[in-house]
GROMACS .gro file of C-alpha atoms in nm:
model
  377
    1MET     CA    1   4.956  -4.752  -2.444
    2LYS     CA    2   5.098  -4.491  -2.681
    3GLN     CA    3   4.902  -4.643  -2.967
    4TRP     CA    4   4.584  -4.616  -2.769
    5LEU     CA    5   4.655  -4.255  -2.674
    6ASP     CA    6   4.721  -4.169  -3.039
    7LEU     CA    7   4.397  -4.334  -3.144
    8ASN     CA    8   4.133  -4.101  -3.284
    9VAL     CA    9   3.841  -4.128  -3.047
   10PHE     CA   10   3.594  -3.857  -3.154
   11LEU     CA   11   3.587  -3.583  -3.423
   12GLY     CA   12   3.927  -3.700  -3.543
   13ILE     CA   13   4.093  -3.602  -3.216
   14SER     CA   14   4.324  -3.838  -3.036
   15ALA     CA   15   4.256  -3.972  -2.688
   16ILE     CA   16   4.556  -3.792  -2.542
   17ASP     CA   17   4.418  -3.458  -2.662
   18TRP     CA   18   4.084  -3.538  -2.496
   19LEU     CA   19   4.274  -3.625  -2.180
   20TYR     CA   20   4.460  -3.293  -2.189
   21ALA     CA   21   4.129  -3.112  -2.240
   22ALA     CA   22   3.967  -3.294  -1.945
   23VAL     CA   23   4.259  -3.213  -1.717
   24ALA     CA   24   4.251  -2.849  -1.829
   25ALA     CA   25   3.878  -2.829  -1.763
   26ILE     CA   26   3.911  -2.976  -1.412
   27VAL     CA   27   4.203  -2.748  -1.324
   28SER     CA   28   4.018  -2.447  -1.467
   29TYR     CA   29   3.708  -2.524  -1.259
   30LEU     CA   30   3.912  -2.555  -0.940
   31VAL     CA   31   4.104  -2.234  -1.015
   32LEU     CA   32   3.788  -2.038  -1.096
   33SER     CA   33   3.605  -2.168  -0.786
   34THR     CA   34   3.899  -2.085  -0.561
   35ALA     CA   35   3.940  -1.740  -0.714
   36LEU     CA   36   3.571  -1.663  -0.660
   37ARG     CA   37   3.581  -1.778  -0.298
   38LEU     CA   38   3.890  -1.569  -0.229
   39ALA     CA   39   3.737  -1.265  -0.397
   40THR     CA   40   3.413  -1.302  -0.200
   41SER     CA   41   3.598  -1.345   0.129
   42ARG     CA   42   3.818  -1.044   0.058
   43LEU     CA   43   3.523  -0.823  -0.031
   44GLU     CA   44   3.326  -0.928   0.279
   45THR     CA   45   3.626  -0.849   0.502
   46LEU     CA   46   3.671  -0.512   0.334
   47ALA     CA   47   3.298  -0.433   0.365
   48ALA     CA   48   3.300  -0.517   0.737
   49ARG     CA   49   3.602  -0.296   0.786
   50THR     CA   50   3.480   0.007   0.591
   51SER     CA   51   3.099  -0.040   0.625
   52ALA     CA   52   3.069   0.042   0.255
   53ARG     CA   53   2.738  -0.075   0.113
   54SER     CA   54   2.874  -0.091  -0.243
   55ILE     CA   55   3.147  -0.338  -0.146
   56ASP     CA   56   2.898  -0.552   0.044
   57LEU     CA   57   2.670  -0.544  -0.263
   58ALA     CA   58   2.958  -0.660  -0.487
   59ALA     CA   59   3.031  -0.948  -0.247
   60GLU     CA   60   2.665  -1.053  -0.251
   61MET     CA   61   2.656  -1.048  -0.630
   62ILE     CA   62   2.975  -1.252  -0.673
   63LYS     CA   63   2.857  -1.501  -0.413
   64HIS     CA   64   2.565  -1.586  -0.644
   65THR     CA   65   2.785  -1.700  -0.931
   66SER     CA   66   2.619  -1.997  -1.101
   67THR     CA   67   2.806  -2.325  -1.044
   68THR     CA   68   2.659  -2.464  -1.366
   69LEU     CA   69   2.790  -2.171  -1.570
   70LEU     CA   70   3.126  -2.203  -1.397
   71LEU     CA   71   3.140  -2.567  -1.506
   72PHE     CA   72   3.049  -2.471  -1.862
   73ALA     CA   73   3.326  -2.209  -1.861
   74ALA     CA   74   3.577  -2.472  -1.745
   75LEU     CA   75   3.468  -2.706  -2.026
   76LEU     CA   76   3.506  -2.427  -2.281
   77ILE     CA   77   3.857  -2.362  -2.152
   78GLY     CA   78   3.936  -2.731  -2.188
   79SER     CA   79   3.803  -2.724  -2.545
   80GLU     CA   80   4.084  -2.484  -2.636
   81PHE     CA   81   4.321  -2.782  -2.613
   82LEU     CA   82   4.132  -2.963  -2.888
   83ALA     CA   83   4.187  -2.915  -3.257
   84LEU     CA   84   3.819  -2.873  -3.340
   85PRO     CA   85   3.680  -2.807  -3.688
   86ALA     CA   86   3.618  -2.445  -3.788
   87LYS     CA   87   3.240  -2.471  -3.744
   88TRP     CA   88   3.291  -2.590  -3.385
   89ALA     CA   89   3.524  -2.302  -3.314
   90THR     CA   90   3.248  -2.059  -3.416
   91ARG     CA   91   2.995  -2.237  -3.199
   92ILE     CA   92   3.230  -2.229  -2.902
   93GLY     CA   93   3.259  -1.854  -2.949
   94HIS     CA   94   2.881  -1.824  -2.932
   95LEU     CA   95   2.878  -2.041  -2.620
   96TRP     CA   96   3.140  -1.817  -2.455
   97PHE     CA   97   2.919  -1.514  -2.524
   98LEU     CA   98   2.612  -1.696  -2.386
   99VAL     CA   99   2.787  -1.812  -2.067
  100ILE     CA  100   2.940  -1.472  -1.991
  101GLY     CA  101   2.620  -1.285  -2.079
  102VAL     CA  102   2.397  -1.505  -1.863
  103GLN     CA  103   2.637  -1.481  -1.568
  104ILE     CA  104   2.652  -1.101  -1.591
  105ALA     CA  105   2.271  -1.094  -1.607
  106ILE     CA  106   2.253  -1.315  -1.296
  107TRP     CA  107   2.485  -1.078  -1.109
  108ILE     CA  108   2.283  -0.773  -1.213
  109ASN     CA  109   1.956  -0.948  -1.130
  110ARG     CA  110   2.092  -1.025  -0.783
  111GLY     CA  111   2.192  -0.661  -0.743
  112VAL     CA  112   1.837  -0.552  -0.832
  113THR     CA  113   1.697  -0.800  -0.579
  114ILE     CA  114   1.922  -0.664  -0.302
  115TRP     CA  115   1.835  -0.305  -0.395
  116THR     CA  116   1.462  -0.388  -0.384
  117ARG     CA  117   1.495  -0.562  -0.048
  118ASP     CA  118   1.688  -0.272   0.102
  119ARG     CA  119   1.428  -0.019  -0.008
  120LEU     CA  120   1.133  -0.225   0.110
  121THR     CA  121   1.289  -0.297   0.450
  122GLY     CA  122   1.436   0.052   0.490
  123GLU     CA  123   1.797  -0.063   0.513
  124GLY     CA  124   2.030   0.211   0.398
  125VAL     CA  125   1.755   0.449   0.285
  126THR     CA  126   1.545   0.705   0.467
  127ALA     CA  127   1.238   0.693   0.243
  128HIS     CA  128   1.092   0.440   0.005
  129ASN     CA  129   0.773   0.369  -0.185
  130PRO     CA  130   0.675  -0.001  -0.211
  131VAL     CA  131   0.475   0.042  -0.531
  132ILE     CA  132   0.740   0.240  -0.719
  133THR     CA  133   1.015   0.012  -0.590
  134THR     CA  134   0.831  -0.302  -0.704
  135MET     CA  135   0.753  -0.156  -1.046
  136MET     CA  136   1.110  -0.037  -1.099
  137SER     CA  137   1.242  -0.378  -0.997
  138TRP     CA  138   1.008  -0.549  -1.240
  139ALA     CA  139   1.099  -0.307  -1.522
  140LEU     CA  140   1.476  -0.344  -1.463
  141ARG     CA  141   1.455  -0.723  -1.468
  142SER     CA  142   1.245  -0.721  -1.784
  143LEU     CA  143   1.488  -0.484  -1.955
  144LEU     CA  144   1.788  -0.688  -1.840
  145TRP     CA  145   1.672  -1.023  -1.976
  146SER     CA  146   1.532  -0.867  -2.294
  147VAL     CA  147   1.867  -0.705  -2.372
  148LEU     CA  148   2.045  -1.034  -2.301
  149LEU     CA  149   1.813  -1.225  -2.533
  150LEU     CA  150   1.859  -0.973  -2.816
  151ALA     CA  151   2.237  -0.967  -2.765
  152VAL     CA  152   2.262  -1.347  -2.780
  153LEU     CA  153   2.046  -1.359  -3.094
  154ALA     CA  154   2.256  -1.087  -3.258
  155ASN     CA  155   2.576  -1.275  -3.169
  156MET     CA  156   2.436  -1.586  -3.337
  157GLY     CA  157   2.368  -1.395  -3.658
  158VAL     CA  158   1.993  -1.344  -3.620
  159ASN     CA  159   1.854  -1.023  -3.774
  160ILE     CA  160   1.717  -0.863  -3.458
  161THR     CA  161   1.584  -0.556  -3.644
  162ALA     CA  162   1.300  -0.756  -3.795
  163PHE     CA  163   1.264  -0.943  -3.469
  164VAL     CA  164   1.223  -0.621  -3.271
  165ALA     CA  165   0.972  -0.491  -3.525
  166SER     CA  166   0.767  -0.809  -3.495
  167LEU     CA  167   0.785  -0.780  -3.117
  168GLY     CA  168   0.646  -0.426  -3.141
  169VAL     CA  169   0.347  -0.542  -3.346
  170GLY     CA  170   0.296  -0.834  -3.111
  171GLY     CA  171   0.324  -0.601  -2.813
  172VAL     CA  172   0.038  -0.387  -2.945
  173ALA     CA  173  -0.180  -0.695  -2.986
  174VAL     CA  174  -0.095  -0.817  -2.637
  175ALA     CA  175  -0.161  -0.471  -2.492
  176LEU     CA  176  -0.510  -0.469  -2.645
  177ALA     CA  177  -0.576  -0.816  -2.505
  178VAL     CA  178  -0.466  -0.731  -2.152
  179GLN     CA  179  -0.571  -0.366  -2.137
  180SER     CA  180  -0.755  -0.416  -1.806
  181ILE     CA  181  -0.436  -0.553  -1.649
  182LEU     CA  182  -0.232  -0.266  -1.793
  183SER     CA  183  -0.492  -0.021  -1.662
  184ASP     CA  184  -0.444  -0.155  -1.309
  185LEU     CA  185  -0.067  -0.152  -1.360
  186PHE     CA  186  -0.063   0.217  -1.448
  187ALA     CA  187  -0.310   0.287  -1.168
  188SER     CA  188  -0.061   0.133  -0.923
  189LEU     CA  189   0.204   0.361  -1.073
  190ALA     CA  190  -0.026   0.658  -1.006
  191ILE     CA  191  -0.073   0.541  -0.647
  192GLY     CA  192   0.303   0.515  -0.606
  193LEU     CA  193   0.373   0.859  -0.749
  194ASP     CA  194   0.082   1.056  -0.601
  195LYS     CA  195   0.064   0.860  -0.271
  196PRO     CA  196  -0.306   0.911  -0.187
  197PHE     CA  197  -0.255   0.640   0.073
  198GLU     CA  198   0.021   0.409   0.193
  199GLN     CA  199   0.040   0.072   0.360
  200GLY     CA  200  -0.109   0.094   0.710
  201ASP     CA  201  -0.337   0.393   0.636
  202PHE     CA  202  -0.706   0.376   0.733
  203ILE     CA  203  -0.914   0.474   0.429
  204VAL     CA  204  -1.282   0.499   0.346
  205PHE     CA  205  -1.430   0.496  -0.006
  206GLY     CA  206  -1.783   0.411  -0.107
  207ASP     CA  207  -1.918   0.166   0.150
  208ILE     CA  208  -1.573   0.021   0.230
  209ALA     CA  209  -1.365   0.119   0.532
  210GLY     CA  210  -1.045  -0.048   0.649
  211SER     CA  211  -0.666  -0.047   0.679
  212VAL     CA  212  -0.446  -0.088   0.371
  213GLU     CA  213  -0.245  -0.410   0.406
  214HIS     CA  214  -0.083  -0.443   0.063
  215ILE     CA  215  -0.052  -0.230  -0.251
  216GLY     CA  216   0.019  -0.455  -0.548
  217LEU     CA  217   0.072  -0.402  -0.919
  218LYS     CA  218  -0.289  -0.497  -0.996
  219THR     CA  219  -0.486  -0.493  -0.671
  220THR     CA  220  -0.488  -0.331  -0.329
  221ARG     CA  221  -0.581  -0.540  -0.025
  222ILE     CA  222  -0.775  -0.379   0.259
  223ARG     CA  223  -0.854  -0.528   0.600
  224SER     CA  224  -1.207  -0.412   0.687
  225LEU     CA  225  -1.335  -0.326   1.033
  226SER     CA  226  -1.529  -0.653   1.046
  227GLY     CA  227  -1.212  -0.852   0.979
  228GLU     CA  228  -1.243  -0.977   0.622
  229GLU     CA  229  -0.992  -0.894   0.350
  230ILE     CA  230  -1.119  -0.679   0.063
  231VAL     CA  231  -0.933  -0.704  -0.269
  232CYS     CA  232  -0.996  -0.405  -0.494
  233GLY     CA  233  -0.855  -0.336  -0.842
  234ASN     CA  234  -0.634  -0.028  -0.848
  235THR     CA  235  -0.826   0.128  -1.136
  236GLU     CA  236  -1.162   0.090  -0.962
  237LEU     CA  237  -1.012   0.216  -0.636
  238LEU     CA  238  -0.887   0.541  -0.791
  239LYS     CA  239  -1.229   0.609  -0.945
  240ASN     CA  240  -1.363   0.675  -0.594
  241THR     CA  241  -1.317   0.967  -0.358
  242ILE     CA  242  -1.085   0.833  -0.089
  243HIS     CA  243  -1.093   0.954   0.272
  244ASN     CA  244  -0.756   0.895   0.440
  245TYR     CA  245  -0.808   0.917   0.816
  246LYS     CA  246  -0.448   0.822   0.898
  247ARG     CA  247  -0.328   1.165   0.783
  248MET     CA  248  -0.582   1.360   0.986
  249SER     CA  249  -0.391   1.581   1.231
  250GLU     CA  250  -0.698   1.672   1.436
  251ARG     CA  251  -1.069   1.602   1.433
  252ARG     CA  252  -1.333   1.878   1.401
  253ILE     CA  253  -1.648   1.798   1.598
  254GLN     CA  254  -1.984   1.966   1.556
  255PHE     CA  255  -2.282   1.866   1.764
  256GLY     CA  256  -2.606   2.020   1.884
  257PHE     CA  257  -2.870   1.984   2.151
  258ARG     CA  258  -3.202   2.143   2.238
  259VAL     CA  259  -3.367   2.283   2.547
  260PRO     CA  260  -3.739   2.352   2.605
  261TYR     CA  261  -3.903   2.684   2.524
  262GLN     CA  262  -3.975   2.721   2.896
  263THR     CA  263  -3.604   2.791   2.957
  264SER     CA  264  -3.557   3.154   3.069
  265PRO     CA  265  -3.325   3.400   2.886
  266GLU     CA  266  -3.097   3.417   3.192
  267GLN     CA  267  -3.051   3.041   3.181
  268LEU     CA  268  -2.986   3.053   2.805
  269ARG     CA  269  -2.704   3.305   2.859
  270GLU     CA  270  -2.533   3.068   3.102
  271ILE     CA  271  -2.532   2.766   2.868
  272PRO     CA  272  -2.245   2.873   2.627
  273ALA     CA  273  -2.012   2.926   2.924
  274LEU     CA  274  -2.106   2.587   3.064
  275ILE     CA  275  -2.034   2.424   2.728
  276ARG     CA  276  -1.695   2.596   2.700
  277ALA     CA  277  -1.594   2.479   3.047
  278ALA     CA  278  -1.704   2.122   2.969
  279VAL     CA  279  -1.502   2.116   2.643
  280GLU     CA  280  -1.185   2.272   2.783
  281THR     CA  281  -1.175   2.041   3.086
  282ALA     CA  282  -1.224   1.726   2.873
  283GLY     CA  283  -0.855   1.724   2.770
  284THR     CA  284  -0.690   1.708   2.420
  285THR     CA  285  -0.947   1.959   2.295
  286ARG     CA  286  -0.954   2.309   2.147
  287PHE     CA  287  -1.279   2.501   2.193
  288ASP     CA  288  -1.409   2.690   1.891
  289ARG     CA  289  -1.762   2.817   1.957
  290ALA     CA  290  -2.098   2.750   2.126
  291HIS     CA  291  -2.408   2.949   2.029
  292PHE     CA  292  -2.780   2.966   2.082
  293LYS     CA  293  -2.845   2.878   1.720
  294GLY     CA  294  -3.212   2.943   1.675
  295PHE     CA  295  -3.576   2.861   1.739
  296GLY     CA  296  -3.671   2.509   1.636
  297ASP     CA  297  -4.015   2.365   1.575
  298SER     CA  298  -4.050   2.246   1.932
  299ALA     CA  299  -3.732   2.357   2.118
  300LEU     CA  300  -3.449   2.610   2.140
  301GLU     CA  301  -3.141   2.488   1.952
  302PHE     CA  302  -2.771   2.516   2.048
  303GLU     CA  303  -2.474   2.437   1.822
  304VAL     CA  304  -2.121   2.353   1.948
  305VAL     CA  305  -1.793   2.324   1.753
  306TYR     CA  306  -1.462   2.209   1.898
  307PHE     CA  307  -1.147   2.022   1.789
  308VAL     CA  308  -0.993   1.704   1.928
  309THR     CA  309  -0.617   1.743   1.888
  310ASP     CA  310  -0.567   1.365   1.883
  311PRO     CA  311  -0.713   1.215   1.559
  312GLY     CA  312  -0.787   0.877   1.719
  313TYR     CA  313  -1.155   0.781   1.701
  314ASN     CA  314  -1.158   0.623   2.046
  315THR     CA  315  -1.009   0.942   2.191
  316TYR     CA  316  -1.285   1.146   2.027
  317MET     CA  317  -1.557   0.920   2.169
  318ASP     CA  318  -1.407   0.942   2.519
  319VAL     CA  319  -1.397   1.322   2.497
  320GLN     CA  320  -1.751   1.348   2.363
  321GLN     CA  321  -1.881   1.119   2.636
  322ASP     CA  322  -1.710   1.331   2.902
  323ILE     CA  323  -1.860   1.651   2.756
  324ASN     CA  324  -2.208   1.500   2.741
  325LEU     CA  325  -2.196   1.387   3.104
  326LYS     CA  326  -2.070   1.725   3.222
  327LEU     CA  327  -2.343   1.906   3.031
  328MET     CA  328  -2.611   1.683   3.180
  329THR     CA  329  -2.472   1.744   3.529
  330GLU     CA  330  -2.438   2.121   3.501
  331LEU     CA  331  -2.769   2.177   3.325
  332GLY     CA  332  -2.943   1.955   3.579
  333LYS     CA  333  -2.805   2.166   3.865
  334ARG     CA  334  -2.973   2.472   3.710
  335GLY     CA  335  -3.302   2.299   3.644
  336ILE     CA  336  -3.256   2.297   3.268
  337THR     CA  337  -3.373   1.984   3.088
  338PHE     CA  338  -3.310   1.858   2.736
  339ALA     CA  339  -3.601   1.894   2.498
  340VAL     CA  340  -3.760   1.598   2.328
  341PRO     CA  341  -3.935   1.626   1.989
  342THR     CA  342  -4.297   1.729   2.045
  343GLN     CA  343  -4.592   1.832   1.831
  344THR     CA  344  -4.886   2.047   1.945
  345LEU     CA  345  -5.210   2.001   1.755
  346HIS     CA  346  -5.477   2.273   1.785
  347ILE     CA  347  -5.831   2.172   1.680
  348ALA     CA  348  -6.075   2.455   1.609
  349GLY     CA  349  -6.441   2.378   1.690
  350ASP     CA  350  -6.781   2.557   1.677
  351GLY     CA  351  -6.926   2.608   2.028
  352GLU     CA  352  -7.285   2.604   1.904
  353ARG     CA  353  -7.240   2.269   1.729
  354SER     CA  354  -7.077   2.082   2.015
  355ARG     CA  355  -7.134   1.715   2.074
  356GLU     CA  356  -7.124   1.500   2.382
  357ARG     CA  357  -6.878   1.210   2.371
  358ASP     CA  358  -6.848   0.958   2.657
  359GLY     CA  359  -7.051   1.187   2.879
  360SER     CA  360  -6.813   1.487   2.840
  361ALA     CA  361  -6.876   1.814   2.653
  362ILE     CA  362  -6.600   1.921   2.415
  363LYS     CA  363  -6.610   2.290   2.329
  364GLY     CA  364  -6.375   2.562   2.200
  365LEU     CA  365  -6.011   2.478   2.141
  366TYR     CA  366  -5.851   2.148   2.233
  367SER     CA  367  -5.479   2.088   2.263
  368VAL     CA  368  -5.327   1.745   2.219
  369ARG     CA  369  -4.956   1.702   2.288
  370MET     CA  370  -4.785   1.398   2.149
  371SER     CA  371  -4.427   1.294   2.233
  372ARG     CA  372  -4.205   1.079   2.013
  373ASP     CA  373  -3.883   0.904   2.113
  374PRO     CA  374  -3.621   0.994   1.845
  375GLN     CA  375  -3.425   0.670   1.905
  376ARG     CA  376  -3.731   0.461   1.814
  377GLY     CA  377  -3.830   0.662   1.508
   0.00000   0.00000   0.00000
């Protein structure tokens, strides 16, 4: 038995030394796993007792310790019991740096994920911006893994100065190749900083109208009034003039109507007061003005301006309908009708050169009145 244990099995190391290393690795793994579980449990208890978000964050980060990396760490601890050649000792040092660096990066990456989730769901913060939060999360993760990669390469003896320089030249080439994507990326940054609209706002630009459902790094998704989803590039979106109706505090309404020229001056003086009463009794309104505007081609014109204090479109339509019905009722009681577009054609003729048509003599001036329905064009 002793002869077998003293036998060199691999790399000139006896079997008993390999056995010691295996036992050390197993014990190290159990100790590290137990220590992590105890630390996580202790931090969770402390976080529940103090309601400290930082302690809860630390517990969440430790809970996501990689089991694979923990196993590698235990094996590296066991390797300390082996009399390895000098070149292996150097490699084990590099492996220690890699294992510790990757585990720290995983913890930090988990912390960034939790921070992003909290800001997007509103937990623990009073205000957040989805676009800025997403971009910052992406930038922090990119920076984290880039620094880890460069640190590992530097630890292994790679000249990272030349490597970084080559990355800079390559980055310029990549930027030229994907400039449209980068343009949308910076446009999303502008949307996040300037906030012309946010998720849930109703916007109109060009011939598109709908509610913003998602603001991404490259595109913005809009749910149109007809139900389909419209995907628009952020750069193209910002090139348009955007009307944001969600932020409208009140709605200014201007409308007009016409009455016939046969309406008497006394009746015309009564109409502004009737309009004011109709607007003020409609509810959620603020009357501004009502005037006899002028003399139209075929009727007398009135112009009305008022405000609906509720910006909802349905509310505005209900109010306008109520005003229209009240105006029709009150004007009808006073014998005032609404004018329809008319044209009067006067034909000048010579009495001495009259002609008979269909047995009737047409002399002097003739007046032909033609009516046109404005709804039918």
